[in-house]
Coordinates of C-alpha atoms in Angstrom, one line a residue:
X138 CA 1.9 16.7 13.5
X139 CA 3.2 19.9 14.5
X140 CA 3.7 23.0 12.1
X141 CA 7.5 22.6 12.4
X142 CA 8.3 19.4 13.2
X143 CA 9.5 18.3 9.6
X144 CA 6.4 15.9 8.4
X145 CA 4.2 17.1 5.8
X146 CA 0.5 15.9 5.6
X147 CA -0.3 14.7 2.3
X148 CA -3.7 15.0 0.6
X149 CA -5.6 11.7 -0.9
X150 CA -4.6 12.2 -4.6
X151 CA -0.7 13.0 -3.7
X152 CA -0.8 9.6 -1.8
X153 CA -2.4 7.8 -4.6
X154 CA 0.0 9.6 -6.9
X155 CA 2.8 8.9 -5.0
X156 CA 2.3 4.9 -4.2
X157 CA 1.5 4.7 -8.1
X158 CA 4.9 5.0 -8.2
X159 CA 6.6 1.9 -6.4
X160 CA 5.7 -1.3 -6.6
X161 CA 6.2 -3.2 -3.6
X162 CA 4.0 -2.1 0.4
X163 CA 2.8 -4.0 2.9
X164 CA -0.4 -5.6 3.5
X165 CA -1.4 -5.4 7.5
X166 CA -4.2 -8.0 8.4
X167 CA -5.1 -9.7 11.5
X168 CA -4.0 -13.4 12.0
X169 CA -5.3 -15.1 15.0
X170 CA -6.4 -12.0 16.5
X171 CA -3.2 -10.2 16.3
X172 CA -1.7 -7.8 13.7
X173 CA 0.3 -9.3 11.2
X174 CA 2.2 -7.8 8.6
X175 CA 3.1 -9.1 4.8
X176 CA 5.0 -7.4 2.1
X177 CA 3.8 -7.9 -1.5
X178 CA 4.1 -5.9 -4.5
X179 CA 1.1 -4.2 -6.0
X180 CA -0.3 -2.1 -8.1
X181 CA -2.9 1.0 -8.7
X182 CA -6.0 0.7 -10.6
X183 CA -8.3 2.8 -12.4
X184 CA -10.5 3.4 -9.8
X185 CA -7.5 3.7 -7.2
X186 CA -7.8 0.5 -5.2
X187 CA -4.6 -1.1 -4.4
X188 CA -4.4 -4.8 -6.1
X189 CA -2.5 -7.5 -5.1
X190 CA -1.6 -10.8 -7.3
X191 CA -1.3 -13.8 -5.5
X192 CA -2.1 -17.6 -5.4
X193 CA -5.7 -18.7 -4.8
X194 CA -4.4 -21.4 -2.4
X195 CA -2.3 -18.8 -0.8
X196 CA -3.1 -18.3 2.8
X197 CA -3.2 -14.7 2.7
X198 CA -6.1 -15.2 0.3
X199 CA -8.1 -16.9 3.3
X200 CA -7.5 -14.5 5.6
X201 CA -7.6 -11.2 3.9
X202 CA -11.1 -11.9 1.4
X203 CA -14.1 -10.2 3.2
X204 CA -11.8 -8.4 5.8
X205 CA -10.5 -4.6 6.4
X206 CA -6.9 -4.3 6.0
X207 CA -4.5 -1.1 5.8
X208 CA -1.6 -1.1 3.2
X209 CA 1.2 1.0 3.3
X210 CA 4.0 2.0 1.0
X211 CA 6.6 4.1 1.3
X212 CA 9.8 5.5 -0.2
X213 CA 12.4 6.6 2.2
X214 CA 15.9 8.4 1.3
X215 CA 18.2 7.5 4.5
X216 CA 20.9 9.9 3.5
X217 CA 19.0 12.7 3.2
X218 CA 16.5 11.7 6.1
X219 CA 13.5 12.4 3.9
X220 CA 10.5 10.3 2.5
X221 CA 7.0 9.7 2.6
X222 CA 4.4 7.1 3.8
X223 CA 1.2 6.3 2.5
X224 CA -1.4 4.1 4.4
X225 CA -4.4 3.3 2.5
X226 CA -7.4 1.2 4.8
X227 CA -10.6 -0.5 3.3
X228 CA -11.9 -3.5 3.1
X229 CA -9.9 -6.4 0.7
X230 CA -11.8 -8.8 -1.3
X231 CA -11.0 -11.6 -4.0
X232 CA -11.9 -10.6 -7.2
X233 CA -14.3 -13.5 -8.6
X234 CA -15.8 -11.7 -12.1
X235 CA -14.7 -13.3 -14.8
X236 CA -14.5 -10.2 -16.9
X237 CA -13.0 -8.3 -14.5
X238 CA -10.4 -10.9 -13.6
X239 CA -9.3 -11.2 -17.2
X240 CA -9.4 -7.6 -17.6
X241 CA -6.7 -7.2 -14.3
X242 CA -4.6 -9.9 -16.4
X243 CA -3.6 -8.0 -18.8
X244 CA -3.4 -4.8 -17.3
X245 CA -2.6 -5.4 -13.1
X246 CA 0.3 -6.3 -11.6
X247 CA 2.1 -9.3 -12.7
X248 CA 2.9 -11.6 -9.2
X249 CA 6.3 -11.8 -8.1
X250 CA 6.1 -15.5 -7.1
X251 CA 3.6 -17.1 -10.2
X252 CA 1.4 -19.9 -9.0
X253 CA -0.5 -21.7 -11.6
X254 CA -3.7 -20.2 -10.4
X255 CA -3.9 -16.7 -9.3
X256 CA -6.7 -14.2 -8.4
X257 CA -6.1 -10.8 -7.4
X258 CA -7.3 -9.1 -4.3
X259 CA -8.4 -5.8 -4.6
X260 CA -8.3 -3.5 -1.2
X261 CA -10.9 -0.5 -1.8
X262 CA -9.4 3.2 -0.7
X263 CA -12.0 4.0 2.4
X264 CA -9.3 5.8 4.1
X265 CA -6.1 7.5 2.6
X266 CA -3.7 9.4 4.7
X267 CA -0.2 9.7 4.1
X268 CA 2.6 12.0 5.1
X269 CA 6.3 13.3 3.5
X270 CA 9.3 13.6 6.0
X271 CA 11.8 16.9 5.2
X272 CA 14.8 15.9 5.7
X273 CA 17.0 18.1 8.0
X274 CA 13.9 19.7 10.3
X275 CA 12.6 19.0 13.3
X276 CA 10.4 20.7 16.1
X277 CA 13.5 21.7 18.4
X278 CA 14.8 22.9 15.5
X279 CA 18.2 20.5 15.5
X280 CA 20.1 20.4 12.0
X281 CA 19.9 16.7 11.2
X282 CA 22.1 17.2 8.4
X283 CA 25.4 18.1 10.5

């Protein structure tokens, strides 16, 4: 990023902050040795890892449990050509406590699609970057807004 090309780098706890705030992103994993891309809703928790609640049979279980994944969210204002991104990469596992698991029942995110067996995945915050778009800048200083 330039200094004046309109993007501002946020830091780790403005990203976390910031995806606390929405609830659906996108999971990028690798499927057969190429990048694949999934969006899910989600939520933070306590010790900021991103969780996911999906079904145990689900196929993004398999492939995601053990592996490093990124997950982004973002919230973008077209009119106004501003926003932000947040990517957050780590590795994703399947939560198998049973303490812990009961815990996330009552207090993570609640699956869009319910399956009668769930677990949750949690994806552990290794690597947080992030950025916020200002709407009307750019580096040749052209008024977007116009």
């Amino acid at each position: 990023m330039y200094p004046n090309d309109g993007f501002r780098e946020l830091g780790r706890q403005e990203c976390l902050r910031l995806m606390a705030g929405v609830s659906v992103g996108r999971i990028v994993f690798t499927r057969r040795a190429l990048p694949a891309v999934l969006p899910v809703n989600f939520g933070p928790d306590d010790d900021d890892a991103v969780l996911l609640r999906t079904s145990a049979m689900s196929d993004l279980v398999r492939v995601v449990d053990g592996a490093v994944v990124a997950f982004e969210a973002d919230d973008v204002d077209a009119a106004r050509h501003s926003g932000w991104s947040v990517v957050v990469t780590g590795p994703a596992a399947v939560v198998t406590d049973p303490a812990e698991h009961e815990r996330l029942a009552r207090t993570g995110p609640v699956s869009w699609v319910p399956a009668p067996r769930e677990v949750f995945v949690r994806i552990e915050p290794e690597l947080v970057t992030g950025r916020e778009l200002i709407g009307g800048r750019t580096l040749y200083g052209v008024n977007l807004t116009a």
